Coordinates of C-alpha atoms in Angstrom, one line a residue:
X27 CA -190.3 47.1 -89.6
X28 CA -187.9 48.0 -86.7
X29 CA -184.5 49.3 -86.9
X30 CA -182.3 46.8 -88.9
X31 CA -178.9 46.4 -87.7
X32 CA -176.1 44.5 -89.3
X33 CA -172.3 43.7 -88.0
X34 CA -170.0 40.7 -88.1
X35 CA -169.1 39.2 -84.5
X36 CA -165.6 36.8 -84.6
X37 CA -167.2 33.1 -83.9
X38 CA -164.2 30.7 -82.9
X39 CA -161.8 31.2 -86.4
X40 CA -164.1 33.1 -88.2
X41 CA -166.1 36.2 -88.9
X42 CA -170.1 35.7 -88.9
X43 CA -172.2 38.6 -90.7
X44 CA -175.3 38.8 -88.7
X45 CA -178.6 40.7 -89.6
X46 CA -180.6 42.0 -86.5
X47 CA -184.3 43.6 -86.2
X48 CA -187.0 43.7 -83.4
X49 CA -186.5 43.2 -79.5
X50 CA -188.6 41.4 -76.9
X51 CA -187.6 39.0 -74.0
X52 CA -187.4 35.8 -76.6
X53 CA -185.5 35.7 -79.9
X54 CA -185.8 34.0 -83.0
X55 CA -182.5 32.6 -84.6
X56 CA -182.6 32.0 -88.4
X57 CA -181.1 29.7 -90.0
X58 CA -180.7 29.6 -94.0
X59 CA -181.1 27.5 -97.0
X60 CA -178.3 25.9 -98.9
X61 CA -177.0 28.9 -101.2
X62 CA -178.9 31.6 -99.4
X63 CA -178.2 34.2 -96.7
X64 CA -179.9 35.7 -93.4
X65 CA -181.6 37.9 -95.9
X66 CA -183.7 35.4 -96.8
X67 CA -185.4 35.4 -93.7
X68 CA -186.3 39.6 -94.1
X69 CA -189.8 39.2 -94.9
X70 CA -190.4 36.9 -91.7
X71 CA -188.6 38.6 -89.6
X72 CA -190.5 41.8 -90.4
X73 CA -193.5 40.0 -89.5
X74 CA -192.3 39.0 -85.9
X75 CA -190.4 42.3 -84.5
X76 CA -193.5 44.3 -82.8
X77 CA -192.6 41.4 -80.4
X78 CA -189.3 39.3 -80.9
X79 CA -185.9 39.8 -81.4
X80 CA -184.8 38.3 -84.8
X81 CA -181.2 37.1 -85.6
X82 CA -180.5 36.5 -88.9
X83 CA -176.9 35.4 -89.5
X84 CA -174.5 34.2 -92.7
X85 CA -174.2 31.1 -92.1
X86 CA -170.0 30.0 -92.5
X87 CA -169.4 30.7 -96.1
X88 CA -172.6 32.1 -97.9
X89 CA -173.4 35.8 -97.7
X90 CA -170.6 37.9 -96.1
X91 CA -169.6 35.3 -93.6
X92 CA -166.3 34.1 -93.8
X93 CA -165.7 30.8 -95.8
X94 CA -165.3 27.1 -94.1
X95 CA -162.5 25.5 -93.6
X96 CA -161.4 22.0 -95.3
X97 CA -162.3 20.0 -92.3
X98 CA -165.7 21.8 -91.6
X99 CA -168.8 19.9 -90.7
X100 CA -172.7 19.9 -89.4
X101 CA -171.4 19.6 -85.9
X102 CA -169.0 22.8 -86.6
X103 CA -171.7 25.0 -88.3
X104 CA -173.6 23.9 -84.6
X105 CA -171.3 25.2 -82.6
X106 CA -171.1 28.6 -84.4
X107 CA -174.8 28.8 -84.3
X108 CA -174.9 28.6 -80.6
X109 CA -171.8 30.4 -79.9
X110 CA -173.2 32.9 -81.2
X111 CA -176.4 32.7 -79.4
X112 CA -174.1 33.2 -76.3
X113 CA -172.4 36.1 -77.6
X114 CA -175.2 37.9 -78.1
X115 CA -176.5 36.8 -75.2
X116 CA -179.7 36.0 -75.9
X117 CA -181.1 34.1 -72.9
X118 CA -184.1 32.5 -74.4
X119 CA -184.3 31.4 -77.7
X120 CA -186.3 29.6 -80.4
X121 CA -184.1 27.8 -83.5
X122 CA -185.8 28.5 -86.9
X123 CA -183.8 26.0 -89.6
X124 CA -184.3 26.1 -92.9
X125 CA -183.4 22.9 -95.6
X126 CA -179.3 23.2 -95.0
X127 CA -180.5 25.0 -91.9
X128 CA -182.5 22.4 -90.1
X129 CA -180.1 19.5 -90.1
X130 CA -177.7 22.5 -88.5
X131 CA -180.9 23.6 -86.0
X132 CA -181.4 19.3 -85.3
X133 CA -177.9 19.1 -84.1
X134 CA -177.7 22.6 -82.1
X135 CA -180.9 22.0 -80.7
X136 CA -179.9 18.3 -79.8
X137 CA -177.2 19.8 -77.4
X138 CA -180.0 21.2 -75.0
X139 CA -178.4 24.5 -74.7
X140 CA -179.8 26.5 -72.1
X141 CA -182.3 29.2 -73.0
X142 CA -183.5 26.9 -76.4
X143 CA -187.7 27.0 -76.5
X144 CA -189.1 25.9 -79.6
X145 CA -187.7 24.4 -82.9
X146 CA -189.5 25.2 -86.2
X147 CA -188.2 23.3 -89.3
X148 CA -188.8 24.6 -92.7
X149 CA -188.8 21.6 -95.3
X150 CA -185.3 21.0 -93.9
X151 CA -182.2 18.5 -95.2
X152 CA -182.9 15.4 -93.1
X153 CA -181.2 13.4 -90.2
X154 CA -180.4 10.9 -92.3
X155 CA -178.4 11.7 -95.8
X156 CA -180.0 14.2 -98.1
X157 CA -181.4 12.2 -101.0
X158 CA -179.8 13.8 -103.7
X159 CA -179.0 11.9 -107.0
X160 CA -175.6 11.5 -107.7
X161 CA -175.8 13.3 -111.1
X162 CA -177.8 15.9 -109.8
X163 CA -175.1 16.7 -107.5
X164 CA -172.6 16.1 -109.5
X165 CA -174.6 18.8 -111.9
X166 CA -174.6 21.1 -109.2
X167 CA -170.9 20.8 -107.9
X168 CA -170.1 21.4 -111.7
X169 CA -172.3 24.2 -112.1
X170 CA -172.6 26.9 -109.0
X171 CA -170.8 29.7 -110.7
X172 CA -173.6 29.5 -113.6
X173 CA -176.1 32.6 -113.6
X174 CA -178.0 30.4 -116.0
X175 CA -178.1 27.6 -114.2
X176 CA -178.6 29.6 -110.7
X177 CA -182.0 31.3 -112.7
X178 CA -183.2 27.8 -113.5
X179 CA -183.0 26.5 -110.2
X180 CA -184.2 29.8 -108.2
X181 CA -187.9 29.3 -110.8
X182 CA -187.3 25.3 -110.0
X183 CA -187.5 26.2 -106.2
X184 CA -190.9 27.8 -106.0
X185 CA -194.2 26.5 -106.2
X186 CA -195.5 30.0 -107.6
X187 CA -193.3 32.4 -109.2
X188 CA -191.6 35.2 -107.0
X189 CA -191.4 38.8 -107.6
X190 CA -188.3 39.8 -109.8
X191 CA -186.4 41.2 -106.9
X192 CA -186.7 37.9 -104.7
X193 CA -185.6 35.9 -107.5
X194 CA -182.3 38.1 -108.3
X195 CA -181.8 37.5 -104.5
X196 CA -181.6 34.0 -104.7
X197 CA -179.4 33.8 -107.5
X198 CA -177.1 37.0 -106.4
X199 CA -177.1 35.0 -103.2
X200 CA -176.2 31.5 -105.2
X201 CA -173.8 33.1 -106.7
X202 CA -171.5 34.8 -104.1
X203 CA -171.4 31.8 -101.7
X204 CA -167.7 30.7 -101.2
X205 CA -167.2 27.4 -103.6
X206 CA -165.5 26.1 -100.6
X207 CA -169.2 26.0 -98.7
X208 CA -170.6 25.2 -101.8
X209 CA -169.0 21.8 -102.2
X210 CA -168.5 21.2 -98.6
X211 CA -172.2 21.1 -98.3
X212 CA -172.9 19.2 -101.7
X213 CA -170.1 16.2 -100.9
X214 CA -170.2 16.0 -97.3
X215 CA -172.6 18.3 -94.9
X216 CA -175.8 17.1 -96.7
X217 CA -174.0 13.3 -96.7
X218 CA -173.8 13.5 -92.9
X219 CA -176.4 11.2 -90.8
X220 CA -176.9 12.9 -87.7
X221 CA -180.0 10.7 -86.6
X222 CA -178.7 9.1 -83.5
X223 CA -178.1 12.9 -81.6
X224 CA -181.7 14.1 -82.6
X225 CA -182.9 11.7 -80.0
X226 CA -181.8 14.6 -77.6
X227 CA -184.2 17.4 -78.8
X228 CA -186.3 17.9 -75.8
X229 CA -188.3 21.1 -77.0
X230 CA -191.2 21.4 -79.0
X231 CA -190.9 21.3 -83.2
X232 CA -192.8 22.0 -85.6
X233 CA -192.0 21.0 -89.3
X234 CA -193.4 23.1 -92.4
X235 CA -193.2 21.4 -95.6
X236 CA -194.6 23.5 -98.9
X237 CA -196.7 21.1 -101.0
X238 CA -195.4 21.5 -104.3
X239 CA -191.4 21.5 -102.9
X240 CA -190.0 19.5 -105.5
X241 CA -185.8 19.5 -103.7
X242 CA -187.0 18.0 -100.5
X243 CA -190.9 17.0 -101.4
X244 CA -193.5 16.1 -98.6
X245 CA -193.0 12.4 -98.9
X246 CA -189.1 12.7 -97.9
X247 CA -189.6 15.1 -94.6
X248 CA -192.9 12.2 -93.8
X249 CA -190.5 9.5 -94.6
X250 CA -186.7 10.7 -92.8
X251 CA -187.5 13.7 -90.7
X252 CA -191.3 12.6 -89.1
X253 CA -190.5 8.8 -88.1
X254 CA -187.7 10.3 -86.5
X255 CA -189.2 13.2 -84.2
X256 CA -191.9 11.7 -82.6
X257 CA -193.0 15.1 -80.9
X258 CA -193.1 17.3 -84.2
X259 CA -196.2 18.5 -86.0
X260 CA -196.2 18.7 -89.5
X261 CA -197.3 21.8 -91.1
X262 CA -198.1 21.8 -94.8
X263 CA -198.2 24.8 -97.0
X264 CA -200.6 24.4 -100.5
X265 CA -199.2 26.2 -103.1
X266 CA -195.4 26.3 -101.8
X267 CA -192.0 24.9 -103.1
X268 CA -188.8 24.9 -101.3
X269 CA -188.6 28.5 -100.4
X270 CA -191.3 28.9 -97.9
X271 CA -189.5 32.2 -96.5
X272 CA -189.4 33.9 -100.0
X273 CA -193.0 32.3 -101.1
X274 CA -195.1 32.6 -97.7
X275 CA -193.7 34.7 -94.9
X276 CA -197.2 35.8 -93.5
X277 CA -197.7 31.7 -93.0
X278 CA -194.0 31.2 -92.0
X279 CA -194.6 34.0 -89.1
X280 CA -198.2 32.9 -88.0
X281 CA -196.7 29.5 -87.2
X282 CA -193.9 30.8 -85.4
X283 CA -196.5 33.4 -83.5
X284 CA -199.1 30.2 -83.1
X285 CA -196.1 28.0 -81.8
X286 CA -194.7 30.6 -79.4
X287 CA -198.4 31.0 -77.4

């Protein structure tokens, strides 16, 4: 892999931490799942640098970004992504979302911002309200600080089981978000509808759902993200959950390398 570099640029009212590796005329800029970090996208991003520049940040309150603030929303996480896309200034771009990710990539890349190429989706939160049960997320609003419960749903996430260190990641990661993120996401960012901006998008997308992905199965991305995107492919993944970053990176980069040709 390339040179790693991290450092934390000020974004608006906030500091953003942002993980960097690779170099090339187009970038990639990953976006994270709900309770995870840019560190989630390492094993990716090693996969792309002989050619692209890869920018992972901390999303606003997870990792060793600074924490939201009580008015925060989808449409504010947006604006950070792609002011920070200008400060970097990375001229052309591709939007990489994952779950929590991908309604924030829908609305960035529903702005049209100059430079934007491609949009991949990784089995993300849909347009329309996440469909969460109410006493799942009331389970999970009650329970983020729980290493117990953070191990349970790190094994619950994957179709096959991860090596030991990827699954301390995702609970270290769990575990260290800021509980301000963690219930604005759970009782109003994954609420949000968002459906009448994605009309915008005007790139190509691609959508990867893992076939065993029990948090936002097949039938839900078919069902709220697919009716919705008339352009996007759907890519399915046998034998992955809801982690396709952590589970299947080498199939996570080939379709970002196929997409990109």
């Amino acid at each position: 892999m390339s040179d790693v570099t991290a450092m934390k640029y000020r974004i608006g009212d906030a500091l953003l931490h942002v993980t960097e590796c690779g170099s090339g005329p187009q970038a990639w800029v990953f976006l994270h799942y709900f309770g995870g970090s840019g560190r989630a996208w390492t094993q990716v991003a090693a996969l792309l640098a002989d050619r692209w520049r890869c920018v992972m940040p901390d999303l606003r309150g997870f990792g060793n970004s600074d924490t939201v603030t009580d008015s925060y929303s989808v449409n504010d996480a947006a604006d950070e992504v792609l002011a920070l896309v200008s400060a970097l200034a990375i001229e052309r771009f591709g939007l990489v979302g994952h779950s929590m990710g991908g309604k924030i990539a829908l609305v960035a890349a529903a702005r049209q911002p100059p430079g934007l190429s491609h949009l991949m989706l990784l089995a993300p939160s849909p347009p329309t309200p996440e469909p969460i049960e109410a006493s799942e997320r009331a389970c999970l609003l009650a329970c983020q600080t729980s290493r117990t419960a953070a191990c349970r749903a790190a094994r619950k996430s994957c179709g096959q089981p991860l090596p030991h260190a990827l699954v301390q990641q995702v609970i270290d990661d769990r575990l260290r978000t800021s509980p301000a993120a963690w219930r604005w996401w759970l009782a109003s960012g994954s609420c949000e509808s968002v459906q009448d901006r994605i009309a915008q998008i005007s790139v190509p997308v691609q959508v990867l759902s893992g076939m065993l992905d029990t948090n936002i199965p097949t039938a839900v991305i078919k069902r709220e993200v697919m009716t919705r995107l008339p352009q996007a492919r759907l890519r399915l993944l046998p034998g992955c959950g809801h982690l396709p970053p952590l589970e299947a990176p080498q199939a996570v980069a080939q379709a970002l390398r196929d997409m990109a040709l």
